[in-house]
Amino acid sequence: MYQVFGEGPPDCSGEEASLEQLVAQARQGEATAFARLFEAFNAPICTYLARLVGNDELGRDLAQDTFLKAWKGLPSLQGELQFRAWLYRIATNIAYSHLRHTRHVRWLPWIQVSEHESPSIEGPEEWVSEVDVIQHALRQISPQYRACLLLQVIEGFSQREIARMLHISEKSVGSNVSRAREQFRRFYQPTKGAME
């Protein structure tokens, strides 16, 4: 059973609370249970959004919007998605909406493209230079491709989960990830070494 915390919420008499239990309690309007869910998922959602929109502060703001929307939508949550996938779908939609309105896409450093592709960086000067190169390359990838890439490679969702979150086919997810990798390879010019 997936454990969210080492100790249970205050109303569980010291028993560990599973994710499912906390979601069920939060769906019934228990703010304490939702606060525990927020504690468990806030950091990963903030990180995901910051990578998607390219700004830490904006990522935190959009995460707040995500949790507010999740709190309001929890009573109508159906069993078609697990809570984690549902939360990432909300976050992705909020980020897309923001990007559509601002037309401004930047990326935070993202080194790991795959297990086989990572630049060799030795010191802080190379790191700063490499970050600029990575940001430039990632800015070239279209938003729908980037979202699929981040959700699969960084967040660890399966293609089936991503397809359900974004309301696209599994085949489209695979294509989007593949195209994102191609675009990254095309625009990425490492400052040191070569990308295999």
mmCIF file with all atom_site columns, C-alpha atoms in Angstrom:
data_model
loop_
_atom_site.group_PDB
_atom_site.id
_atom_site.type_symbol
_atom_site.label_atom_id
_atom_site.label_alt_id
_atom_site.label_comp_id
_atom_site.label_asym_id
_atom_site.label_entity_id
_atom_site.label_seq_id
_atom_site.pdbx_PDB_ins_code
_atom_site.Cartn_x
_atom_site.Cartn_y
_atom_site.Cartn_z
_atom_site.occupancy
_atom_site.B_iso_or_equiv
_atom_site.pdbx_formal_charge
_atom_site.auth_seq_id
_atom_site.auth_comp_id
_atom_site.auth_asym_id
_atom_site.auth_atom_id
_atom_site.pdbx_PDB_model_num
ATOM 1   C CA . MET A 1 1   ? 0.000   0.000  0.000   1.00 0.00 ? 1   MET A CA 1
ATOM 2   C CA . TYR A 1 2   ? 1.327   3.420  -0.927  1.00 0.00 ? 2   TYR A CA 1
ATOM 3   C CA . GLN A 1 3   ? 2.070   5.339  2.269   1.00 0.00 ? 3   GLN A CA 1
ATOM 4   C CA . VAL A 1 4   ? 1.944   9.109  2.161   1.00 0.00 ? 4   VAL A CA 1
ATOM 5   C CA . PHE A 1 5   ? 3.353   9.797  5.606   1.00 0.00 ? 5   PHE A CA 1
ATOM 6   C CA . GLY A 1 6   ? 5.151   7.923  8.359   1.00 0.00 ? 6   GLY A CA 1
ATOM 7   C CA . GLU A 1 7   ? 2.349   8.822  10.756  1.00 0.00 ? 7   GLU A CA 1
ATOM 8   C CA . GLY A 1 8   ? -1.349  9.062  10.072  1.00 0.00 ? 8   GLY A CA 1
ATOM 9   C CA . PRO A 1 9   ? -3.432  12.204 10.001  1.00 0.00 ? 9   PRO A CA 1
ATOM 10  C CA . PRO A 1 10  ? -4.695  13.383 13.375  1.00 0.00 ? 10  PRO A CA 1
ATOM 11  C CA . ASP A 1 11  ? -8.051  11.590 13.023  1.00 0.00 ? 11  ASP A CA 1
ATOM 12  C CA . CYS A 1 12  ? -6.511  8.171  12.257  1.00 0.00 ? 12  CYS A CA 1
ATOM 13  C CA . SER A 1 13  ? -5.451  7.290  15.846  1.00 0.00 ? 13  SER A CA 1
ATOM 14  C CA . GLY A 1 14  ? -1.794  6.794  14.948  1.00 0.00 ? 14  GLY A CA 1
ATOM 15  C CA . GLU A 1 15  ? -2.440  4.494  11.953  1.00 0.00 ? 15  GLU A CA 1
ATOM 16  C CA . GLU A 1 16  ? -0.718  5.240  8.682   1.00 0.00 ? 16  GLU A CA 1
ATOM 17  C CA . ALA A 1 17  ? -2.988  6.846  6.117   1.00 0.00 ? 17  ALA A CA 1
ATOM 18  C CA . SER A 1 18  ? -2.862  5.645  2.551   1.00 0.00 ? 18  SER A CA 1
ATOM 19  C CA . LEU A 1 19  ? -3.233  7.980  -0.374  1.00 0.00 ? 19  LEU A CA 1
ATOM 20  C CA . GLU A 1 20  ? -6.648  6.480  -1.076  1.00 0.00 ? 20  GLU A CA 1
ATOM 21  C CA . GLN A 1 21  ? -7.815  7.141  2.493   1.00 0.00 ? 21  GLN A CA 1
ATOM 22  C CA . LEU A 1 22  ? -6.664  10.746 2.383   1.00 0.00 ? 22  LEU A CA 1
ATOM 23  C CA . VAL A 1 23  ? -8.326  11.324 -0.983  1.00 0.00 ? 23  VAL A CA 1
ATOM 24  C CA . ALA A 1 24  ? -11.573 9.786  0.300   1.00 0.00 ? 24  ALA A CA 1
ATOM 25  C CA . GLN A 1 25  ? -11.480 12.005 3.407   1.00 0.00 ? 25  GLN A CA 1
ATOM 26  C CA . ALA A 1 26  ? -10.669 15.099 1.334   1.00 0.00 ? 26  ALA A CA 1
ATOM 27  C CA . ARG A 1 27  ? -13.540 14.309 -1.050  1.00 0.00 ? 27  ARG A CA 1
ATOM 28  C CA . GLN A 1 28  ? -15.843 14.437 1.944   1.00 0.00 ? 28  GLN A CA 1
ATOM 29  C CA . GLY A 1 29  ? -14.606 17.957 2.696   1.00 0.00 ? 29  GLY A CA 1
ATOM 30  C CA . GLU A 1 30  ? -12.029 17.183 5.390   1.00 0.00 ? 30  GLU A CA 1
ATOM 31  C CA . ALA A 1 31  ? -9.553  20.050 5.127   1.00 0.00 ? 31  ALA A CA 1
ATOM 32  C CA . THR A 1 32  ? -6.962  18.262 7.279   1.00 0.00 ? 32  THR A CA 1
ATOM 33  C CA . ALA A 1 33  ? -6.800  15.357 4.832   1.00 0.00 ? 33  ALA A CA 1
ATOM 34  C CA . PHE A 1 34  ? -6.434  17.749 1.895   1.00 0.00 ? 34  PHE A CA 1
ATOM 35  C CA . ALA A 1 35  ? -3.674  19.583 3.779   1.00 0.00 ? 35  ALA A CA 1
ATOM 36  C CA . ARG A 1 36  ? -1.811  16.258 4.032   1.00 0.00 ? 36  ARG A CA 1
ATOM 37  C CA . LEU A 1 37  ? -2.249  15.699 0.295   1.00 0.00 ? 37  LEU A CA 1
ATOM 38  C CA . PHE A 1 38  ? -0.958  19.222 -0.318  1.00 0.00 ? 38  PHE A CA 1
ATOM 39  C CA . GLU A 1 39  ? 2.120   18.495 1.830   1.00 0.00 ? 39  GLU A CA 1
ATOM 40  C CA . ALA A 1 40  ? 2.778   15.285 -0.102  1.00 0.00 ? 40  ALA A CA 1
ATOM 41  C CA . PHE A 1 41  ? 2.347   16.684 -3.615  1.00 0.00 ? 41  PHE A CA 1
ATOM 42  C CA . ASN A 1 42  ? 3.190   20.391 -3.427  1.00 0.00 ? 42  ASN A CA 1
ATOM 43  C CA . ALA A 1 43  ? 6.950   20.095 -4.037  1.00 0.00 ? 43  ALA A CA 1
ATOM 44  C CA . PRO A 1 44  ? 6.682   17.745 -7.061  1.00 0.00 ? 44  PRO A CA 1
ATOM 45  C CA . ILE A 1 45  ? 3.881   19.804 -8.625  1.00 0.00 ? 45  ILE A CA 1
ATOM 46  C CA . CYS A 1 46  ? 5.850   23.046 -8.085  1.00 0.00 ? 46  CYS A CA 1
ATOM 47  C CA . THR A 1 47  ? 8.933   21.481 -9.704  1.00 0.00 ? 47  THR A CA 1
ATOM 48  C CA . TYR A 1 48  ? 6.955   20.150 -12.656 1.00 0.00 ? 48  TYR A CA 1
ATOM 49  C CA . LEU A 1 49  ? 5.242   23.504 -13.261 1.00 0.00 ? 49  LEU A CA 1
ATOM 50  C CA . ALA A 1 50  ? 8.478   25.455 -12.867 1.00 0.00 ? 50  ALA A CA 1
ATOM 51  C CA . ARG A 1 51  ? 10.066  23.277 -15.552 1.00 0.00 ? 51  ARG A CA 1
ATOM 52  C CA . LEU A 1 52  ? 7.043   23.611 -17.785 1.00 0.00 ? 52  LEU A CA 1
ATOM 53  C CA . VAL A 1 53  ? 6.775   27.423 -17.598 1.00 0.00 ? 53  VAL A CA 1
ATOM 54  C CA . GLY A 1 54  ? 10.450  28.183 -16.946 1.00 0.00 ? 54  GLY A CA 1
ATOM 55  C CA . ASN A 1 55  ? 10.112  30.152 -13.727 1.00 0.00 ? 55  ASN A CA 1
ATOM 56  C CA . ASP A 1 56  ? 10.271  28.982 -10.095 1.00 0.00 ? 56  ASP A CA 1
ATOM 57  C CA . GLU A 1 57  ? 8.054   31.710 -8.671  1.00 0.00 ? 57  GLU A CA 1
ATOM 58  C CA . LEU A 1 58  ? 5.460   31.320 -11.400 1.00 0.00 ? 58  LEU A CA 1
ATOM 59  C CA . GLY A 1 59  ? 5.573   27.545 -10.906 1.00 0.00 ? 59  GLY A CA 1
ATOM 60  C CA . ARG A 1 60  ? 4.714   28.027 -7.215  1.00 0.00 ? 60  ARG A CA 1
ATOM 61  C CA . ASP A 1 61  ? 1.862   30.394 -8.109  1.00 0.00 ? 61  ASP A CA 1
ATOM 62  C CA . LEU A 1 62  ? 0.450   27.958 -10.658 1.00 0.00 ? 62  LEU A CA 1
ATOM 63  C CA . ALA A 1 63  ? 0.784   25.133 -8.118  1.00 0.00 ? 63  ALA A CA 1
ATOM 64  C CA . GLN A 1 64  ? -1.412  27.136 -5.733  1.00 0.00 ? 64  GLN A CA 1
ATOM 65  C CA . ASP A 1 65  ? -3.971  27.485 -8.524  1.00 0.00 ? 65  ASP A CA 1
ATOM 66  C CA . THR A 1 66  ? -3.690  23.738 -9.154  1.00 0.00 ? 66  THR A CA 1
ATOM 67  C CA . PHE A 1 67  ? -4.436  22.829 -5.549  1.00 0.00 ? 67  PHE A CA 1
ATOM 68  C CA . LEU A 1 68  ? -7.272  25.334 -5.324  1.00 0.00 ? 68  LEU A CA 1
ATOM 69  C CA . LYS A 1 69  ? -8.862  23.823 -8.430  1.00 0.00 ? 69  LYS A CA 1
ATOM 70  C CA . ALA A 1 70  ? -8.246  20.315 -7.075  1.00 0.00 ? 70  ALA A CA 1
ATOM 71  C CA . TRP A 1 71  ? -9.924  21.172 -3.754  1.00 0.00 ? 71  TRP A CA 1
ATOM 72  C CA . LYS A 1 72  ? -12.957 22.527 -5.586  1.00 0.00 ? 72  LYS A CA 1
ATOM 73  C CA . GLY A 1 73  ? -13.061 19.584 -7.994  1.00 0.00 ? 73  GLY A CA 1
ATOM 74  C CA . LEU A 1 74  ? -12.442 16.735 -5.552  1.00 0.00 ? 74  LEU A CA 1
ATOM 75  C CA . PRO A 1 75  ? -16.131 16.017 -4.838  1.00 0.00 ? 75  PRO A CA 1
ATOM 76  C CA . SER A 1 76  ? -16.703 15.348 -8.544  1.00 0.00 ? 76  SER A CA 1
ATOM 77  C CA . LEU A 1 77  ? -13.512 13.286 -9.063  1.00 0.00 ? 77  LEU A CA 1
ATOM 78  C CA . GLN A 1 78  ? -14.469 10.029 -10.749 1.00 0.00 ? 78  GLN A CA 1
ATOM 79  C CA . GLY A 1 79  ? -12.509 6.814  -10.599 1.00 0.00 ? 79  GLY A CA 1
ATOM 80  C CA . GLU A 1 80  ? -11.118 7.187  -14.119 1.00 0.00 ? 80  GLU A CA 1
ATOM 81  C CA . LEU A 1 81  ? -7.860  8.731  -12.902 1.00 0.00 ? 81  LEU A CA 1
ATOM 82  C CA . GLN A 1 82  ? -5.796  8.217  -9.819  1.00 0.00 ? 82  GLN A CA 1
ATOM 83  C CA . PHE A 1 83  ? -5.398  11.308 -7.665  1.00 0.00 ? 83  PHE A CA 1
ATOM 84  C CA . ARG A 1 84  ? -1.740  11.874 -8.653  1.00 0.00 ? 84  ARG A CA 1
ATOM 85  C CA . ALA A 1 85  ? -2.480  11.665 -12.393 1.00 0.00 ? 85  ALA A CA 1
ATOM 86  C CA . TRP A 1 86  ? -5.562  13.859 -11.957 1.00 0.00 ? 86  TRP A CA 1
ATOM 87  C CA . LEU A 1 87  ? -3.500  16.477 -10.111 1.00 0.00 ? 87  LEU A CA 1
ATOM 88  C CA . TYR A 1 88  ? -0.862  16.524 -12.872 1.00 0.00 ? 88  TYR A CA 1
ATOM 89  C CA . ARG A 1 89  ? -3.608  16.890 -15.484 1.00 0.00 ? 89  ARG A CA 1
ATOM 90  C CA . ILE A 1 90  ? -4.936  19.952 -13.652 1.00 0.00 ? 90  ILE A CA 1
ATOM 91  C CA . ALA A 1 91  ? -1.399  21.370 -13.378 1.00 0.00 ? 91  ALA A CA 1
ATOM 92  C CA . THR A 1 92  ? -0.722  20.780 -17.082 1.00 0.00 ? 92  THR A CA 1
ATOM 93  C CA . ASN A 1 93  ? -3.982  22.444 -18.128 1.00 0.00 ? 93  ASN A CA 1
ATOM 94  C CA . ILE A 1 94  ? -3.274  25.463 -15.906 1.00 0.00 ? 94  ILE A CA 1
ATOM 95  C CA . ALA A 1 95  ? 0.241   25.752 -17.359 1.00 0.00 ? 95  ALA A CA 1
ATOM 96  C CA . TYR A 1 96  ? -1.063  25.462 -20.934 1.00 0.00 ? 96  TYR A CA 1
ATOM 97  C CA . SER A 1 97  ? -3.606  28.169 -20.208 1.00 0.00 ? 97  SER A CA 1
ATOM 98  C CA . HIS A 1 98  ? -0.906  30.429 -18.808 1.00 0.00 ? 98  HIS A CA 1
ATOM 99  C CA . LEU A 1 99  ? 1.397   29.786 -21.785 1.00 0.00 ? 99  LEU A CA 1
ATOM 100 C CA . ARG A 1 100 ? -1.409  30.528 -24.240 1.00 0.00 ? 100 ARG A CA 1
ATOM 101 C CA . HIS A 1 101 ? -2.108  33.825 -22.533 1.00 0.00 ? 101 HIS A CA 1
ATOM 102 C CA . THR A 1 102 ? 1.478   34.970 -22.161 1.00 0.00 ? 102 THR A CA 1
ATOM 103 C CA . ARG A 1 103 ? 3.050   33.416 -25.264 1.00 0.00 ? 103 ARG A CA 1
ATOM 104 C CA . HIS A 1 104 ? 6.205   33.256 -23.174 1.00 0.00 ? 104 HIS A CA 1
ATOM 105 C CA . VAL A 1 105 ? 8.023   29.963 -22.879 1.00 0.00 ? 105 VAL A CA 1
ATOM 106 C CA . ARG A 1 106 ? 11.268  29.534 -20.931 1.00 0.00 ? 106 ARG A CA 1
ATOM 107 C CA . TRP A 1 107 ? 12.794  26.482 -19.350 1.00 0.00 ? 107 TRP A CA 1
ATOM 108 C CA . LEU A 1 108 ? 14.689  25.737 -16.199 1.00 0.00 ? 108 LEU A CA 1
ATOM 109 C CA . PRO A 1 109 ? 17.814  23.630 -16.594 1.00 0.00 ? 109 PRO A CA 1
ATOM 110 C CA . TRP A 1 110 ? 16.975  20.101 -17.602 1.00 0.00 ? 110 TRP A CA 1
ATOM 111 C CA . ILE A 1 111 ? 20.010  17.939 -18.056 1.00 0.00 ? 111 ILE A CA 1
ATOM 112 C CA . GLN A 1 112 ? 18.666  14.392 -18.276 1.00 0.00 ? 112 GLN A CA 1
ATOM 113 C CA . VAL A 1 113 ? 17.315  13.762 -21.749 1.00 0.00 ? 113 VAL A CA 1
ATOM 114 C CA . SER A 1 114 ? 17.616  10.003 -21.381 1.00 0.00 ? 114 SER A CA 1
ATOM 115 C CA . GLU A 1 115 ? 19.796  7.472  -19.633 1.00 0.00 ? 115 GLU A CA 1
ATOM 116 C CA . HIS A 1 116 ? 22.225  7.599  -22.545 1.00 0.00 ? 116 HIS A CA 1
ATOM 117 C CA . GLU A 1 117 ? 22.327  11.343 -23.121 1.00 0.00 ? 117 GLU A CA 1
ATOM 118 C CA . SER A 1 118 ? 23.906  13.707 -20.673 1.00 0.00 ? 118 SER A CA 1
ATOM 119 C CA . PRO A 1 119 ? 26.494  16.401 -21.199 1.00 0.00 ? 119 PRO A CA 1
ATOM 120 C CA . SER A 1 120 ? 29.829  16.274 -19.418 1.00 0.00 ? 120 SER A CA 1
ATOM 121 C CA . ILE A 1 121 ? 30.163  19.307 -17.144 1.00 0.00 ? 121 ILE A CA 1
ATOM 122 C CA . GLU A 1 122 ? 33.204  19.762 -14.946 1.00 0.00 ? 122 GLU A CA 1
ATOM 123 C CA . GLY A 1 123 ? 32.960  23.100 -13.135 1.00 0.00 ? 123 GLY A CA 1
ATOM 124 C CA . PRO A 1 124 ? 30.641  25.987 -12.277 1.00 0.00 ? 124 PRO A CA 1
ATOM 125 C CA . GLU A 1 125 ? 31.604  28.048 -15.331 1.00 0.00 ? 125 GLU A CA 1
ATOM 126 C CA . GLU A 1 126 ? 30.822  25.156 -17.655 1.00 0.00 ? 126 GLU A CA 1
ATOM 127 C CA . TRP A 1 127 ? 27.574  24.577 -15.729 1.00 0.00 ? 127 TRP A CA 1
ATOM 128 C CA . VAL A 1 128 ? 26.381  28.170 -16.203 1.00 0.00 ? 128 VAL A CA 1
ATOM 129 C CA . SER A 1 129 ? 27.235  28.046 -19.887 1.00 0.00 ? 129 SER A CA 1
ATOM 130 C CA . GLU A 1 130 ? 25.575  24.633 -20.269 1.00 0.00 ? 130 GLU A CA 1
ATOM 131 C CA . VAL A 1 131 ? 22.388  25.851 -18.569 1.00 0.00 ? 131 VAL A CA 1
ATOM 132 C CA . ASP A 1 132 ? 22.064  28.611 -21.175 1.00 0.00 ? 132 ASP A CA 1
ATOM 133 C CA . VAL A 1 133 ? 22.532  26.110 -23.996 1.00 0.00 ? 133 VAL A CA 1
ATOM 134 C CA . ILE A 1 134 ? 19.953  23.739 -22.504 1.00 0.00 ? 134 ILE A CA 1
ATOM 135 C CA . GLN A 1 135 ? 17.449  26.541 -21.943 1.00 0.00 ? 135 GLN A CA 1
ATOM 136 C CA . HIS A 1 136 ? 17.859  27.673 -25.539 1.00 0.00 ? 136 HIS A CA 1
ATOM 137 C CA . ALA A 1 137 ? 17.318  24.146 -26.881 1.00 0.00 ? 137 ALA A CA 1
ATOM 138 C CA . LEU A 1 138 ? 14.287  23.491 -24.694 1.00 0.00 ? 138 LEU A CA 1
ATOM 139 C CA . ARG A 1 139 ? 12.639  26.771 -25.696 1.00 0.00 ? 139 ARG A CA 1
ATOM 140 C CA . GLN A 1 140 ? 12.487  25.409 -29.233 1.00 0.00 ? 140 GLN A CA 1
ATOM 141 C CA . ILE A 1 141 ? 10.302  22.415 -28.300 1.00 0.00 ? 141 ILE A CA 1
ATOM 142 C CA . SER A 1 142 ? 6.572   22.971 -28.738 1.00 0.00 ? 142 SER A CA 1
ATOM 143 C CA . PRO A 1 143 ? 4.536   22.962 -25.476 1.00 0.00 ? 143 PRO A CA 1
ATOM 144 C CA . GLN A 1 144 ? 2.513   19.787 -26.098 1.00 0.00 ? 144 GLN A CA 1
ATOM 145 C CA . TYR A 1 145 ? 5.705   17.845 -26.838 1.00 0.00 ? 145 TYR A CA 1
ATOM 146 C CA . ARG A 1 146 ? 7.455   19.280 -23.764 1.00 0.00 ? 146 ARG A CA 1
ATOM 147 C CA . ALA A 1 147 ? 4.571   18.350 -21.464 1.00 0.00 ? 147 ALA A CA 1
ATOM 148 C CA . CYS A 1 148 ? 4.627   14.727 -22.634 1.00 0.00 ? 148 CYS A CA 1
ATOM 149 C CA . LEU A 1 149 ? 8.407   14.601 -22.323 1.00 0.00 ? 149 LEU A CA 1
ATOM 150 C CA . LEU A 1 150 ? 8.399   16.013 -18.785 1.00 0.00 ? 150 LEU A CA 1
ATOM 151 C CA . LEU A 1 151 ? 5.533   13.822 -17.636 1.00 0.00 ? 151 LEU A CA 1
ATOM 152 C CA . GLN A 1 152 ? 7.199   10.673 -18.952 1.00 0.00 ? 152 GLN A CA 1
ATOM 153 C CA . VAL A 1 153 ? 10.915  11.220 -18.395 1.00 0.00 ? 153 VAL A CA 1
ATOM 154 C CA . ILE A 1 154 ? 10.956  13.421 -15.306 1.00 0.00 ? 154 ILE A CA 1
ATOM 155 C CA . GLU A 1 155 ? 7.681   12.581 -13.538 1.00 0.00 ? 155 GLU A CA 1
ATOM 156 C CA . GLY A 1 156 ? 7.663   8.882  -14.465 1.00 0.00 ? 156 GLY A CA 1
ATOM 157 C CA . PHE A 1 157 ? 4.114   8.550  -15.789 1.00 0.00 ? 157 PHE A CA 1
ATOM 158 C CA . SER A 1 158 ? 3.378   5.776  -18.278 1.00 0.00 ? 158 SER A CA 1
ATOM 159 C CA . GLN A 1 159 ? 2.197   6.609  -21.785 1.00 0.00 ? 159 GLN A CA 1
ATOM 160 C CA . ARG A 1 160 ? -1.257  5.310  -20.855 1.00 0.00 ? 160 ARG A CA 1
ATOM 161 C CA . GLU A 1 161 ? -1.446  7.636  -17.835 1.00 0.00 ? 161 GLU A CA 1
ATOM 162 C CA . ILE A 1 162 ? -0.275  10.628 -19.864 1.00 0.00 ? 162 ILE A CA 1
ATOM 163 C CA . ALA A 1 163 ? -2.792  9.869  -22.600 1.00 0.00 ? 163 ALA A CA 1
ATOM 164 C CA . ARG A 1 164 ? -5.606  9.851  -20.056 1.00 0.00 ? 164 ARG A CA 1
ATOM 165 C CA . MET A 1 165 ? -4.360  13.035 -18.382 1.00 0.00 ? 165 MET A CA 1
ATOM 166 C CA . LEU A 1 166 ? -4.034  15.017 -21.598 1.00 0.00 ? 166 LEU A CA 1
ATOM 167 C CA . HIS A 1 167 ? -6.980  13.429 -23.436 1.00 0.00 ? 167 HIS A CA 1
ATOM 168 C CA . ILE A 1 168 ? -4.843  12.174 -26.317 1.00 0.00 ? 168 ILE A CA 1
ATOM 169 C CA . SER A 1 169 ? -4.027  8.692  -27.575 1.00 0.00 ? 169 SER A CA 1
ATOM 170 C CA . GLU A 1 170 ? -1.098  6.632  -26.278 1.00 0.00 ? 170 GLU A CA 1
ATOM 171 C CA . LYS A 1 171 ? 0.301   6.693  -29.803 1.00 0.00 ? 171 LYS A CA 1
ATOM 172 C CA . SER A 1 172 ? 0.228   10.522 -29.716 1.00 0.00 ? 172 SER A CA 1
ATOM 173 C CA . VAL A 1 173 ? 2.093   10.510 -26.408 1.00 0.00 ? 173 VAL A CA 1
ATOM 174 C CA . GLY A 1 174 ? 4.820   8.323  -27.887 1.00 0.00 ? 174 GLY A CA 1
ATOM 175 C CA . SER A 1 175 ? 5.035   10.530 -30.972 1.00 0.00 ? 175 SER A CA 1
ATOM 176 C CA . ASN A 1 176 ? 5.159   13.707 -28.877 1.00 0.00 ? 176 ASN A CA 1
ATOM 177 C CA . VAL A 1 177 ? 7.973   12.367 -26.690 1.00 0.00 ? 177 VAL A CA 1
ATOM 178 C CA . SER A 1 178 ? 9.890   11.197 -29.754 1.00 0.00 ? 178 SER A CA 1
ATOM 179 C CA . ARG A 1 179 ? 9.451   14.570 -31.482 1.00 0.00 ? 179 ARG A CA 1
ATOM 180 C CA . ALA A 1 180 ? 10.480  16.429 -28.330 1.00 0.00 ? 180 ALA A CA 1
ATOM 181 C CA . ARG A 1 181 ? 13.686  14.381 -28.168 1.00 0.00 ? 181 ARG A CA 1
ATOM 182 C CA . GLU A 1 182 ? 14.365  15.005 -31.871 1.00 0.00 ? 182 GLU A CA 1
ATOM 183 C CA . GLN A 1 183 ? 13.824  18.742 -31.473 1.00 0.00 ? 183 GLN A CA 1
ATOM 184 C CA . PHE A 1 184 ? 16.055  18.840 -28.419 1.00 0.00 ? 184 PHE A CA 1
ATOM 185 C CA . ARG A 1 185 ? 18.847  16.987 -30.238 1.00 0.00 ? 185 ARG A CA 1
ATOM 186 C CA . ARG A 1 186 ? 18.538  19.351 -33.195 1.00 0.00 ? 186 ARG A CA 1
ATOM 187 C CA . PHE A 1 187 ? 18.905  22.514 -31.124 1.00 0.00 ? 187 PHE A CA 1
ATOM 188 C CA . TYR A 1 188 ? 21.173  21.289 -28.341 1.00 0.00 ? 188 TYR A CA 1
ATOM 189 C CA . GLN A 1 189 ? 24.807  22.231 -28.894 1.00 0.00 ? 189 GLN A CA 1
ATOM 190 C CA . PRO A 1 190 ? 26.789  21.104 -25.828 1.00 0.00 ? 190 PRO A CA 1
ATOM 191 C CA . THR A 1 191 ? 29.477  23.437 -24.606 1.00 0.00 ? 191 THR A CA 1
ATOM 192 C CA . LYS A 1 192 ? 31.754  20.521 -23.835 1.00 0.00 ? 192 LYS A CA 1
ATOM 193 C CA . GLY A 1 193 ? 31.884  17.027 -25.249 1.00 0.00 ? 193 GLY A CA 1
ATOM 194 C CA . ALA A 1 194 ? 29.335  15.617 -27.619 1.00 0.00 ? 194 ALA A CA 1
ATOM 195 C CA . MET A 1 195 ? 25.923  14.188 -27.231 1.00 0.00 ? 195 MET A CA 1
ATOM 196 C CA . GLU A 1 196 ? 25.707  10.532 -28.301 1.00 0.00 ? 196 GLU A CA 1
#
